[in-house]
Amino acid sequence: MRQQPRLPSSITVDTDVLHLQIDTRGGSLVRADLLAYPQKAPTHKNPNPPATVLLDHSAEHYFVAQNGLVSSSDSASQDQPNHLALFQSEKTSYAMVPARTSCRSH
């Protein structure tokens, strides 16, 4: 797999189906790999081809999902978070435990 641009701060989420990378600046989903679907069929030379990439923040294939988080408070719109707001997370990595339906941090 090719090296991805390093974000100043990001969170990874791994499940049995997806590998996700979330940028804490704006909360955008900047990388999504569909793990069970390789880009090419496995061969003897390459038995483990890379996963299909759904979203990517690299210069060659820039496609990300930006969110629109809005506060429920009555504060002025300039106080609302936007795609440049810096979010925080207790952990930088979360993984779904096999046979479970929720993620754990590690």
PDB file of N, CA and C in Angstrom:
ATOM      1  N   MET A   1       0.851  -1.180   0.000  1.00  0.00           N
ATOM      2  CA  MET A   1       0.000   0.000   0.000  1.00  0.00           C
ATOM      3  C   MET A   1       0.890   1.234   0.000  1.00  0.00           C
ATOM      4  N   ARG A   2       0.515   2.237  -0.778  1.00  0.00           N
ATOM      5  CA  ARG A   2       1.330   3.442  -0.890  1.00  0.00           C
ATOM      6  C   ARG A   2       1.156   4.295   0.364  1.00  0.00           C
ATOM      7  N   GLN A   3       2.206   5.016   0.716  1.00  0.00           N
ATOM      8  CA  GLN A   3       2.204   5.862   1.909  1.00  0.00           C
ATOM      9  C   GLN A   3       1.232   7.026   1.726  1.00  0.00           C
ATOM     10  N   GLN A   4       0.395   7.250   2.718  1.00  0.00           N
ATOM     11  CA  GLN A   4      -0.577   8.332   2.679  1.00  0.00           C
ATOM     12  C   GLN A   4      -0.008   9.578   3.336  1.00  0.00           C
ATOM     13  N   PRO A   5      -0.462  10.758   2.893  1.00  0.00           N
ATOM     14  CA  PRO A   5      -0.021  11.985   3.559  1.00  0.00           C
ATOM     15  C   PRO A   5      -0.384  11.943   5.034  1.00  0.00           C
ATOM     16  N   ARG A   6       0.519  12.322   5.887  1.00  0.00           N
ATOM     17  CA  ARG A   6       0.282  12.306   7.341  1.00  0.00           C
ATOM     18  C   ARG A   6      -0.478  13.555   7.733  1.00  0.00           C
ATOM     19  N   LEU A   7      -1.552  13.371   8.454  1.00  0.00           N
ATOM     20  CA  LEU A   7      -2.339  14.492   8.949  1.00  0.00           C
ATOM     21  C   LEU A   7      -1.753  14.942  10.283  1.00  0.00           C
ATOM     22  N   PRO A   8      -1.863  16.227  10.614  1.00  0.00           N
ATOM     23  CA  PRO A   8      -1.365  16.697  11.907  1.00  0.00           C
ATOM     24  C   PRO A   8      -1.984  15.915  13.057  1.00  0.00           C
ATOM     25  N   SER A   9      -3.258  15.609  12.954  1.00  0.00           N
ATOM     26  CA  SER A   9      -3.933  14.835  13.986  1.00  0.00           C
ATOM     27  C   SER A   9      -5.084  14.094  13.335  1.00  0.00           C
ATOM     28  N   SER A  10      -5.088  12.785  13.507  1.00  0.00           N
ATOM     29  CA  SER A  10      -6.168  12.014  12.913  1.00  0.00           C
ATOM     30  C   SER A  10      -6.543  10.852  13.827  1.00  0.00           C
ATOM     31  N   ILE A  11      -7.687  10.284  13.550  1.00  0.00           N
ATOM     32  CA  ILE A  11      -8.213   9.154  14.296  1.00  0.00           C
ATOM     33  C   ILE A  11      -8.433   8.030  13.297  1.00  0.00           C
ATOM     34  N   THR A  12      -8.003   6.822  13.633  1.00  0.00           N
ATOM     35  CA  THR A  12      -8.277   5.693  12.765  1.00  0.00           C
ATOM     36  C   THR A  12      -9.337   4.809  13.412  1.00  0.00           C
ATOM     37  N   VAL A  13     -10.179   4.254  12.564  1.00  0.00           N
ATOM     38  CA  VAL A  13     -11.223   3.336  12.999  1.00  0.00           C
ATOM     39  C   VAL A  13     -11.126   2.111  12.104  1.00  0.00           C
ATOM     40  N   ASP A  14     -10.963   0.941  12.733  1.00  0.00           N
ATOM     41  CA  ASP A  14     -10.862  -0.310  11.988  1.00  0.00           C
ATOM     42  C   ASP A  14     -11.997  -1.245  12.371  1.00  0.00           C
ATOM     43  N   THR A  15     -12.680  -1.749  11.356  1.00  0.00           N
ATOM     44  CA  THR A  15     -13.707  -2.755  11.554  1.00  0.00           C
ATOM     45  C   THR A  15     -13.342  -3.951  10.676  1.00  0.00           C
ATOM     46  N   ASP A  16     -14.185  -4.967  10.663  1.00  0.00           N
ATOM     47  CA  ASP A  16     -13.924  -6.096   9.788  1.00  0.00           C
ATOM     48  C   ASP A  16     -14.165  -5.740   8.326  1.00  0.00           C
ATOM     49  N   VAL A  17     -14.817  -4.628   8.062  1.00  0.00           N
ATOM     50  CA  VAL A  17     -15.172  -4.224   6.704  1.00  0.00           C
ATOM     51  C   VAL A  17     -14.379  -3.018   6.217  1.00  0.00           C
ATOM     52  N   LEU A  18     -14.102  -2.058   7.104  1.00  0.00           N
ATOM     53  CA  LEU A  18     -13.495  -0.783   6.705  1.00  0.00           C
ATOM     54  C   LEU A  18     -12.278  -0.411   7.547  1.00  0.00           C
ATOM     55  N   HIS A  19     -11.366   0.321   6.928  1.00  0.00           N
ATOM     56  CA  HIS A  19     -10.306   1.045   7.631  1.00  0.00           C
ATOM     57  C   HIS A  19     -10.582   2.516   7.317  1.00  0.00           C
ATOM     58  N   LEU A  20     -10.821   3.320   8.356  1.00  0.00           N
ATOM     59  CA  LEU A  20     -11.174   4.726   8.184  1.00  0.00           C
ATOM     60  C   LEU A  20     -10.141   5.627   8.838  1.00  0.00           C
ATOM     61  N   GLN A  21      -9.951   6.814   8.255  1.00  0.00           N
ATOM     62  CA  GLN A  21      -9.106   7.839   8.859  1.00  0.00           C
ATOM     63  C   GLN A  21      -9.914   9.133   8.896  1.00  0.00           C
ATOM     64  N   ILE A  22     -10.015   9.696  10.099  1.00  0.00           N
ATOM     65  CA  ILE A  22     -10.803  10.916  10.319  1.00  0.00           C
ATOM     66  C   ILE A  22      -9.855  12.028  10.733  1.00  0.00           C
ATOM     67  N   ASP A  23      -9.906  13.150  10.033  1.00  0.00           N
ATOM     68  CA  ASP A  23      -9.088  14.316  10.362  1.00  0.00           C
ATOM     69  C   ASP A  23      -9.763  15.061  11.509  1.00  0.00           C
ATOM     70  N   THR A  24      -9.017  15.343  12.577  1.00  0.00           N
ATOM     71  CA  THR A  24      -9.613  16.071  13.692  1.00  0.00           C
ATOM     72  C   THR A  24      -9.842  17.546  13.348  1.00  0.00           C
ATOM     73  N   ARG A  25      -9.235  18.043  12.290  1.00  0.00           N
ATOM     74  CA  ARG A  25      -9.527  19.398  11.812  1.00  0.00           C
ATOM     75  C   ARG A  25     -10.777  19.307  10.949  1.00  0.00           C
ATOM     76  N   GLY A  26     -11.919  19.625  11.508  1.00  0.00           N
ATOM     77  CA  GLY A  26     -13.180  19.607  10.780  1.00  0.00           C
ATOM     78  C   GLY A  26     -13.948  18.307  10.880  1.00  0.00           C
ATOM     79  N   GLY A  27     -13.312  17.239  11.346  1.00  0.00           N
ATOM     80  CA  GLY A  27     -13.996  15.959  11.458  1.00  0.00           C
ATOM     81  C   GLY A  27     -14.251  15.281  10.128  1.00  0.00           C
ATOM     82  N   SER A  28     -13.487  15.639   9.094  1.00  0.00           N
ATOM     83  CA  SER A  28     -13.701  15.062   7.766  1.00  0.00           C
ATOM     84  C   SER A  28     -13.189  13.629   7.690  1.00  0.00           C
ATOM     85  N   LEU A  29     -13.910  12.801   6.975  1.00  0.00           N
ATOM     86  CA  LEU A  29     -13.484  11.444   6.686  1.00  0.00           C
ATOM     87  C   LEU A  29     -12.564  11.529   5.472  1.00  0.00           C
ATOM     88  N   VAL A  30     -11.263  11.300   5.689  1.00  0.00           N
ATOM     89  CA  VAL A  30     -10.274  11.549   4.637  1.00  0.00           C
ATOM     90  C   VAL A  30      -9.698  10.281   4.017  1.00  0.00           C
ATOM     91  N   ARG A  31     -10.006   9.135   4.591  1.00  0.00           N
ATOM     92  CA  ARG A  31      -9.535   7.878   4.018  1.00  0.00           C
ATOM     93  C   ARG A  31     -10.526   6.787   4.387  1.00  0.00           C
ATOM     94  N   ALA A  32     -10.906   5.992   3.413  1.00  0.00           N
ATOM     95  CA  ALA A  32     -11.780   4.843   3.655  1.00  0.00           C
ATOM     96  C   ALA A  32     -11.356   3.718   2.716  1.00  0.00           C
ATOM     97  N   ASP A  33     -10.927   2.611   3.303  1.00  0.00           N
ATOM     98  CA  ASP A  33     -10.545   1.429   2.537  1.00  0.00           C
ATOM     99  C   ASP A  33     -11.580   0.336   2.780  1.00  0.00           C
ATOM    100  N   LEU A  34     -12.059  -0.263   1.724  1.00  0.00           N
ATOM    101  CA  LEU A  34     -13.016  -1.360   1.795  1.00  0.00           C
ATOM    102  C   LEU A  34     -12.215  -2.660   1.820  1.00  0.00           C
ATOM    103  N   LEU A  35     -11.980  -3.193   3.005  1.00  0.00           N
ATOM    104  CA  LEU A  35     -10.999  -4.247   3.231  1.00  0.00           C
ATOM    105  C   LEU A  35     -11.282  -5.560   2.510  1.00  0.00           C
ATOM    106  N   ALA A  36     -12.520  -5.963   2.392  1.00  0.00           N
ATOM    107  CA  ALA A  36     -12.845  -7.259   1.806  1.00  0.00           C
ATOM    108  C   ALA A  36     -12.830  -7.261   0.278  1.00  0.00           C
ATOM    109  N   TYR A  37     -12.598  -6.114  -0.330  1.00  0.00           N
ATOM    110  CA  TYR A  37     -12.635  -6.006  -1.785  1.00  0.00           C
ATOM    111  C   TYR A  37     -11.308  -5.465  -2.300  1.00  0.00           C
ATOM    112  N   PRO A  38     -10.412  -6.358  -2.732  1.00  0.00           N
ATOM    113  CA  PRO A  38      -9.116  -5.899  -3.235  1.00  0.00           C
ATOM    114  C   PRO A  38      -9.261  -5.161  -4.562  1.00  0.00           C
ATOM    115  N   GLN A  39      -8.271  -4.314  -4.850  1.00  0.00           N
ATOM    116  CA  GLN A  39      -8.272  -3.565  -6.103  1.00  0.00           C
ATOM    117  C   GLN A  39      -8.171  -4.490  -7.311  1.00  0.00           C
ATOM    118  N   LYS A  40      -7.435  -5.584  -7.144  1.00  0.00           N
ATOM    119  CA  LYS A  40      -7.267  -6.585  -8.194  1.00  0.00           C
ATOM    120  C   LYS A  40      -7.414  -7.959  -7.560  1.00  0.00           C
ATOM    121  N   ALA A  41      -7.690  -8.954  -8.385  1.00  0.00           N
ATOM    122  CA  ALA A  41      -7.804 -10.318  -7.883  1.00  0.00           C
ATOM    123  C   ALA A  41      -6.441 -10.812  -7.386  1.00  0.00           C
ATOM    124  N   PRO A  42      -6.408 -11.571  -6.311  1.00  0.00           N
ATOM    125  CA  PRO A  42      -5.148 -12.124  -5.820  1.00  0.00           C
ATOM    126  C   PRO A  42      -4.505 -13.044  -6.865  1.00  0.00           C
ATOM    127  N   THR A  43      -3.182 -13.019  -6.908  1.00  0.00           N
ATOM    128  CA  THR A  43      -2.420 -13.885  -7.807  1.00  0.00           C
ATOM    129  C   THR A  43      -1.309 -14.549  -6.997  1.00  0.00           C
ATOM    130  N   HIS A  44      -0.585 -15.465  -7.632  1.00  0.00           N
ATOM    131  CA  HIS A  44       0.557 -16.083  -6.948  1.00  0.00           C
ATOM    132  C   HIS A  44       1.624 -15.048  -6.635  1.00  0.00           C
ATOM    133  N   LYS A  45       1.840 -14.104  -7.549  1.00  0.00           N
ATOM    134  CA  LYS A  45       2.838 -13.051  -7.338  1.00  0.00           C
ATOM    135  C   LYS A  45       2.389 -12.048  -6.287  1.00  0.00           C
ATOM    136  N   ASN A  46       1.085 -11.802  -6.230  1.00  0.00           N
ATOM    137  CA  ASN A  46       0.538 -10.820  -5.299  1.00  0.00           C
ATOM    138  C   ASN A  46      -0.700 -11.409  -4.625  1.00  0.00           C
ATOM    139  N   PRO A  47      -0.490 -12.257  -3.592  1.00  0.00           N
ATOM    140  CA  PRO A  47      -1.632 -12.914  -2.949  1.00  0.00           C
ATOM    141  C   PRO A  47      -2.491 -11.987  -2.082  1.00  0.00           C
ATOM    142  N   ASN A  48      -1.968 -10.823  -1.728  1.00  0.00           N
ATOM    143  CA  ASN A  48      -2.710  -9.867  -0.888  1.00  0.00           C
ATOM    144  C   ASN A  48      -2.706  -8.477  -1.507  1.00  0.00           C
ATOM    145  N   PRO A  49      -3.456  -8.280  -2.592  1.00  0.00           N
ATOM    146  CA  PRO A  49      -3.481  -6.952  -3.209  1.00  0.00           C
ATOM    147  C   PRO A  49      -4.130  -5.932  -2.276  1.00  0.00           C
ATOM    148  N   PRO A  50      -3.820  -4.653  -2.470  1.00  0.00           N
ATOM    149  CA  PRO A  50      -4.386  -3.624  -1.588  1.00  0.00           C
ATOM    150  C   PRO A  50      -5.910  -3.550  -1.699  1.00  0.00           C
ATOM    151  N   ALA A  51      -6.510  -3.093  -0.619  1.00  0.00           N
ATOM    152  CA  ALA A  51      -7.968  -2.950  -0.554  1.00  0.00           C
ATOM    153  C   ALA A  51      -8.450  -1.846  -1.496  1.00  0.00           C
ATOM    154  N   THR A  52      -9.703  -1.920  -1.870  1.00  0.00           N
ATOM    155  CA  THR A  52     -10.324  -0.869  -2.667  1.00  0.00           C
ATOM    156  C   THR A  52     -10.425   0.398  -1.834  1.00  0.00           C
ATOM    157  N   VAL A  53      -9.998   1.503  -2.400  1.00  0.00           N
ATOM    158  CA  VAL A  53     -10.014   2.791  -1.713  1.00  0.00           C
ATOM    159  C   VAL A  53     -11.289   3.539  -2.110  1.00  0.00           C
ATOM    160  N   LEU A  54     -12.101   3.871  -1.111  1.00  0.00           N
ATOM    161  CA  LEU A  54     -13.325   4.625  -1.365  1.00  0.00           C
ATOM    162  C   LEU A  54     -13.092   6.123  -1.267  1.00  0.00           C
ATOM    163  N   LEU A  55     -12.365   6.550  -0.237  1.00  0.00           N
ATOM    164  CA  LEU A  55     -12.039   7.958  -0.025  1.00  0.00           C
ATOM    165  C   LEU A  55     -10.540   8.070   0.187  1.00  0.00           C
ATOM    166  N   ASP A  56      -9.945   9.182  -0.287  1.00  0.00           N
ATOM    167  CA  ASP A  56      -8.500   9.350  -0.207  1.00  0.00           C
ATOM    168  C   ASP A  56      -8.174  10.834  -0.196  1.00  0.00           C
ATOM    169  N   HIS A  57      -7.237  11.234   0.647  1.00  0.00           N
ATOM    170  CA  HIS A  57      -6.859  12.650   0.705  1.00  0.00           C
ATOM    171  C   HIS A  57      -5.514  12.912   0.042  1.00  0.00           C
ATOM    172  N   SER A  58      -5.035  11.974  -0.771  1.00  0.00           N
ATOM    173  CA  SER A  58      -3.773  12.188  -1.481  1.00  0.00           C
ATOM    174  C   SER A  58      -3.997  13.159  -2.647  1.00  0.00           C
ATOM    175  N   ALA A  59      -2.935  13.761  -3.109  1.00  0.00           N
ATOM    176  CA  ALA A  59      -3.028  14.731  -4.205  1.00  0.00           C
ATOM    177  C   ALA A  59      -3.523  14.081  -5.499  1.00  0.00           C
ATOM    178  N   GLU A  60      -3.167  12.798  -5.719  1.00  0.00           N
ATOM    179  CA  GLU A  60      -3.549  12.121  -6.967  1.00  0.00           C
ATOM    180  C   GLU A  60      -5.033  11.779  -7.029  1.00  0.00           C
ATOM    181  N   HIS A  61      -5.637  11.481  -5.892  1.00  0.00           N
ATOM    182  CA  HIS A  61      -7.018  10.987  -5.877  1.00  0.00           C
ATOM    183  C   HIS A  61      -7.836  11.668  -4.788  1.00  0.00           C
ATOM    184  N   TYR A  62      -7.761  12.960  -4.670  1.00  0.00           N
ATOM    185  CA  TYR A  62      -8.414  13.669  -3.576  1.00  0.00           C
ATOM    186  C   TYR A  62      -9.929  13.513  -3.646  1.00  0.00           C
ATOM    187  N   PHE A  63     -10.485  12.859  -2.626  1.00  0.00           N
ATOM    188  CA  PHE A  63     -11.935  12.711  -2.481  1.00  0.00           C
ATOM    189  C   PHE A  63     -12.197  12.421  -1.015  1.00  0.00           C
ATOM    190  N   VAL A  64     -12.767  13.382  -0.299  1.00  0.00           N
ATOM    191  CA  VAL A  64     -13.031  13.242   1.127  1.00  0.00           C
ATOM    192  C   VAL A  64     -14.506  13.544   1.395  1.00  0.00           C
ATOM    193  N   ALA A  65     -14.957  13.170   2.586  1.00  0.00           N
ATOM    194  CA  ALA A  65     -16.329  13.458   3.003  1.00  0.00           C
ATOM    195  C   ALA A  65     -16.268  14.440   4.166  1.00  0.00           C
ATOM    196  N   GLN A  66     -16.733  15.657   3.923  1.00  0.00           N
ATOM    197  CA  GLN A  66     -16.770  16.648   4.992  1.00  0.00           C
ATOM    198  C   GLN A  66     -18.144  16.608   5.644  1.00  0.00           C
ATOM    199  N   ASN A  67     -18.135  16.786   6.969  1.00  0.00           N
ATOM    200  CA  ASN A  67     -19.402  16.747   7.676  1.00  0.00           C
ATOM    201  C   ASN A  67     -19.916  18.153   7.923  1.00  0.00           C
ATOM    202  N   GLY A  68     -21.068  18.239   8.504  1.00  0.00           N
ATOM    203  CA  GLY A  68     -21.663  19.517   8.845  1.00  0.00           C
ATOM    204  C   GLY A  68     -22.184  19.487  10.263  1.00  0.00           C
ATOM    205  N   LEU A  69     -21.280  19.437  11.235  1.00  0.00           N
ATOM    206  CA  LEU A  69     -21.693  19.407  12.637  1.00  0.00           C
ATOM    207  C   LEU A  69     -22.269  20.759  13.040  1.00  0.00           C
ATOM    208  N   VAL A  70     -23.398  20.720  13.722  1.00  0.00           N
ATOM    209  CA  VAL A  70     -24.054  21.941  14.168  1.00  0.00           C
ATOM    210  C   VAL A  70     -24.445  21.767  15.627  1.00  0.00           C
ATOM    211  N   SER A  71     -24.223  22.799  16.384  1.00  0.00           N
ATOM    212  CA  SER A  71     -24.579  22.765  17.796  1.00  0.00           C
ATOM    213  C   SER A  71     -26.078  22.990  17.955  1.00  0.00           C
ATOM    214  N   SER A  72     -26.636  22.439  19.015  1.00  0.00           N
ATOM    215  CA  SER A  72     -28.061  22.651  19.279  1.00  0.00           C
ATOM    216  C   SER A  72     -28.297  23.926  20.087  1.00  0.00           C
ATOM    217  N   SER A  73     -27.226  24.638  20.442  1.00  0.00           N
ATOM    218  CA  SER A  73     -27.376  25.867  21.222  1.00  0.00           C
ATOM    219  C   SER A  73     -27.897  27.002  20.347  1.00  0.00           C
ATOM    220  N   ASP A  74     -28.329  28.066  20.998  1.00  0.00           N
ATOM    221  CA  ASP A  74     -28.844  29.238  20.284  1.00  0.00           C
ATOM    222  C   ASP A  74     -27.757  30.271  20.012  1.00  0.00           C
ATOM    223  N   SER A  75     -26.495  29.862  20.073  1.00  0.00           N
ATOM    224  CA  SER A  75     -25.410  30.825  19.886  1.00  0.00           C
ATOM    225  C   SER A  75     -25.348  31.294  18.434  1.00  0.00           C
ATOM    226  N   ALA A  76     -24.655  32.374  18.242  1.00  0.00           N
ATOM    227  CA  ALA A  76     -24.532  32.960  16.907  1.00  0.00           C
ATOM    228  C   ALA A  76     -23.808  31.990  15.969  1.00  0.00           C
ATOM    229  N   SER A  77     -24.072  32.122  14.684  1.00  0.00           N
ATOM    230  CA  SER A  77     -23.508  31.200  13.700  1.00  0.00           C
ATOM    231  C   SER A  77     -21.977  31.215  13.689  1.00  0.00           C
ATOM    232  N   GLN A  78     -21.360  32.336  14.038  1.00  0.00           N
ATOM    233  CA  GLN A  78     -19.896  32.382  14.047  1.00  0.00           C
ATOM    234  C   GLN A  78     -19.301  31.512  15.154  1.00  0.00           C
ATOM    235  N   ASP A  79     -20.114  31.144  16.149  1.00  0.00           N
ATOM    236  CA  ASP A  79     -19.647  30.271  17.217  1.00  0.00           C
ATOM    237  C   ASP A  79     -19.803  28.793  16.881  1.00  0.00           C
ATOM    238  N   GLN A  80     -20.476  28.488  15.775  1.00  0.00           N
ATOM    239  CA  GLN A  80     -20.725  27.104  15.397  1.00  0.00           C
ATOM    240  C   GLN A  80     -19.472  26.480  14.778  1.00  0.00           C
ATOM    241  N   PRO A  81     -19.249  25.179  14.987  1.00  0.00           N
ATOM    242  CA  PRO A  81     -18.108  24.524  14.354  1.00  0.00           C
ATOM    243  C   PRO A  81     -18.306  24.444  12.845  1.00  0.00           C
ATOM    244  N   ASN A  82     -17.216  24.389  12.111  1.00  0.00           N
ATOM    245  CA  ASN A  82     -17.278  24.235  10.661  1.00  0.00           C
ATOM    246  C   ASN A  82     -16.184  23.272  10.224  1.00  0.00           C
ATOM    247  N   HIS A  83     -15.886  23.221   8.939  1.00  0.00           N
ATOM    248  CA  HIS A  83     -14.905  22.271   8.426  1.00  0.00           C
ATOM    249  C   HIS A  83     -13.467  22.601   8.843  1.00  0.00           C
ATOM    250  N   LEU A  84     -13.261  23.713   9.536  1.00  0.00           N
ATOM    251  CA  LEU A  84     -11.931  24.074  10.031  1.00  0.00           C
ATOM    252  C   LEU A  84     -11.807  23.935  11.549  1.00  0.00           C
ATOM    253  N   ALA A  85     -12.913  23.626  12.227  1.00  0.00           N
ATOM    254  CA  ALA A  85     -12.888  23.484  13.688  1.00  0.00           C
ATOM    255  C   ALA A  85     -12.014  22.303  14.084  1.00  0.00           C
ATOM    256  N   LEU A  86     -11.307  22.430  15.180  1.00  0.00           N
ATOM    257  CA  LEU A  86     -10.446  21.359  15.669  1.00  0.00           C
ATOM    258  C   LEU A  86     -11.196  20.555  16.728  1.00  0.00           C
ATOM    259  N   PHE A  87     -11.392  19.269  16.447  1.00  0.00           N
ATOM    260  CA  PHE A  87     -12.091  18.374  17.356  1.00  0.00           C
ATOM    261  C   PHE A  87     -11.074  17.531  18.111  1.00  0.00           C
ATOM    262  N   GLN A  88     -11.490  16.968  19.236  1.00  0.00           N
ATOM    263  CA  GLN A  88     -10.611  16.138  20.040  1.00  0.00           C
ATOM    264  C   GLN A  88     -11.262  14.783  20.257  1.00  0.00           C
ATOM    265  N   SER A  89     -10.415  13.788  20.488  1.00  0.00           N
ATOM    266  CA  SER A  89     -10.875  12.443  20.796  1.00  0.00           C
ATOM    267  C   SER A  89     -10.011  11.902  21.926  1.00  0.00           C
ATOM    268  N   GLU A  90     -10.592  11.076  22.775  1.00  0.00           N
ATOM    269  CA  GLU A  90      -9.818  10.488  23.862  1.00  0.00           C
ATOM    270  C   GLU A  90      -8.698   9.605  23.334  1.00  0.00           C
ATOM    271  N   LYS A  91      -8.925   8.941  22.226  1.00  0.00           N
ATOM    272  CA  LYS A  91      -7.957   8.019  21.637  1.00  0.00           C
ATOM    273  C   LYS A  91      -7.696   8.408  20.188  1.00  0.00           C
ATOM    274  N   THR A  92      -6.605   7.893  19.626  1.00  0.00           N
ATOM    275  CA  THR A  92      -6.306   8.139  18.216  1.00  0.00           C
ATOM    276  C   THR A  92      -6.621   6.929  17.347  1.00  0.00           C
ATOM    277  N   SER A  93      -7.001   5.830  17.982  1.00  0.00           N
ATOM    278  CA  SER A  93      -7.269   4.621  17.226  1.00  0.00           C
ATOM    279  C   SER A  93      -8.383   3.817  17.908  1.00  0.00           C
ATOM    280  N   TYR A  94      -9.319   3.353  17.109  1.00  0.00           N
ATOM    281  CA  TYR A  94     -10.418   2.523  17.593  1.00  0.00           C
ATOM    282  C   TYR A  94     -10.514   1.295  16.691  1.00  0.00           C
ATOM    283  N   ALA A  95     -10.821   0.154  17.274  1.00  0.00           N
ATOM    284  CA  ALA A  95     -10.937  -1.077  16.490  1.00  0.00           C
ATOM    285  C   ALA A  95     -12.125  -1.889  16.988  1.00  0.00           C
ATOM    286  N   MET A  96     -12.854  -2.458  16.043  1.00  0.00           N
ATOM    287  CA  MET A  96     -13.968  -3.313  16.402  1.00  0.00           C
ATOM    288  C   MET A  96     -13.428  -4.681  16.787  1.00  0.00           C
ATOM    289  N   VAL A  97     -13.859  -5.166  17.918  1.00  0.00           N
ATOM    290  CA  VAL A  97     -13.458  -6.481  18.393  1.00  0.00           C
ATOM    291  C   VAL A  97     -14.265  -7.521  17.611  1.00  0.00           C
ATOM    292  N   PRO A  98     -13.620  -8.595  17.118  1.00  0.00           N
ATOM    293  CA  PRO A  98     -14.380  -9.618  16.384  1.00  0.00           C
ATOM    294  C   PRO A  98     -15.586 -10.120  17.190  1.00  0.00           C
ATOM    295  N   ALA A  99     -16.671 -10.345  16.484  1.00  0.00           N
ATOM    296  CA  ALA A  99     -17.931 -10.833  17.067  1.00  0.00           C
ATOM    297  C   ALA A  99     -18.594  -9.823  17.983  1.00  0.00           C
ATOM    298  N   ARG A 100     -18.243  -8.570  17.868  1.00  0.00           N
ATOM    299  CA  ARG A 100     -18.888  -7.498  18.640  1.00  0.00           C
ATOM    300  C   ARG A 100     -19.492  -6.497  17.665  1.00  0.00           C
ATOM    301  N   THR A 101     -20.336  -5.638  18.178  1.00  0.00           N
ATOM    302  CA  THR A 101     -20.958  -4.615  17.336  1.00  0.00           C
ATOM    303  C   THR A 101     -20.546  -3.216  17.734  1.00  0.00           C
ATOM    304  N   SER A 102     -19.514  -3.085  18.575  1.00  0.00           N
ATOM    305  CA  SER A 102     -19.032  -1.772  18.958  1.00  0.00           C
ATOM    306  C   SER A 102     -17.518  -1.742  18.897  1.00  0.00           C
ATOM    307  N   CYS A 103     -16.950  -0.537  18.880  1.00  0.00           N
ATOM    308  CA  CYS A 103     -15.503  -0.377  18.769  1.00  0.00           C
ATOM    309  C   CYS A 103     -14.875  -0.185  20.146  1.00  0.00           C
ATOM    310  N   ARG A 104     -13.618  -0.579  20.260  1.00  0.00           N
ATOM    311  CA  ARG A 104     -12.839  -0.325  21.475  1.00  0.00           C
ATOM    312  C   ARG A 104     -11.612   0.474  21.070  1.00  0.00           C
ATOM    313  N   SER A 105     -11.071   1.231  21.992  1.00  0.00           N
ATOM    314  CA  SER A 105      -9.870   2.013  21.677  1.00  0.00           C
ATOM    315  C   SER A 105      -8.651   1.175  21.974  1.00  0.00           C
ATOM    316  N   HIS A 106      -7.542   1.520  21.313  1.00  0.00           N
ATOM    317  CA  HIS A 106      -6.258   0.888  21.592  1.00  0.00           C
ATOM    318  C   HIS A 106      -5.137   1.833  21.319  1.00  0.00           C
TER     319      HIS A 106
END
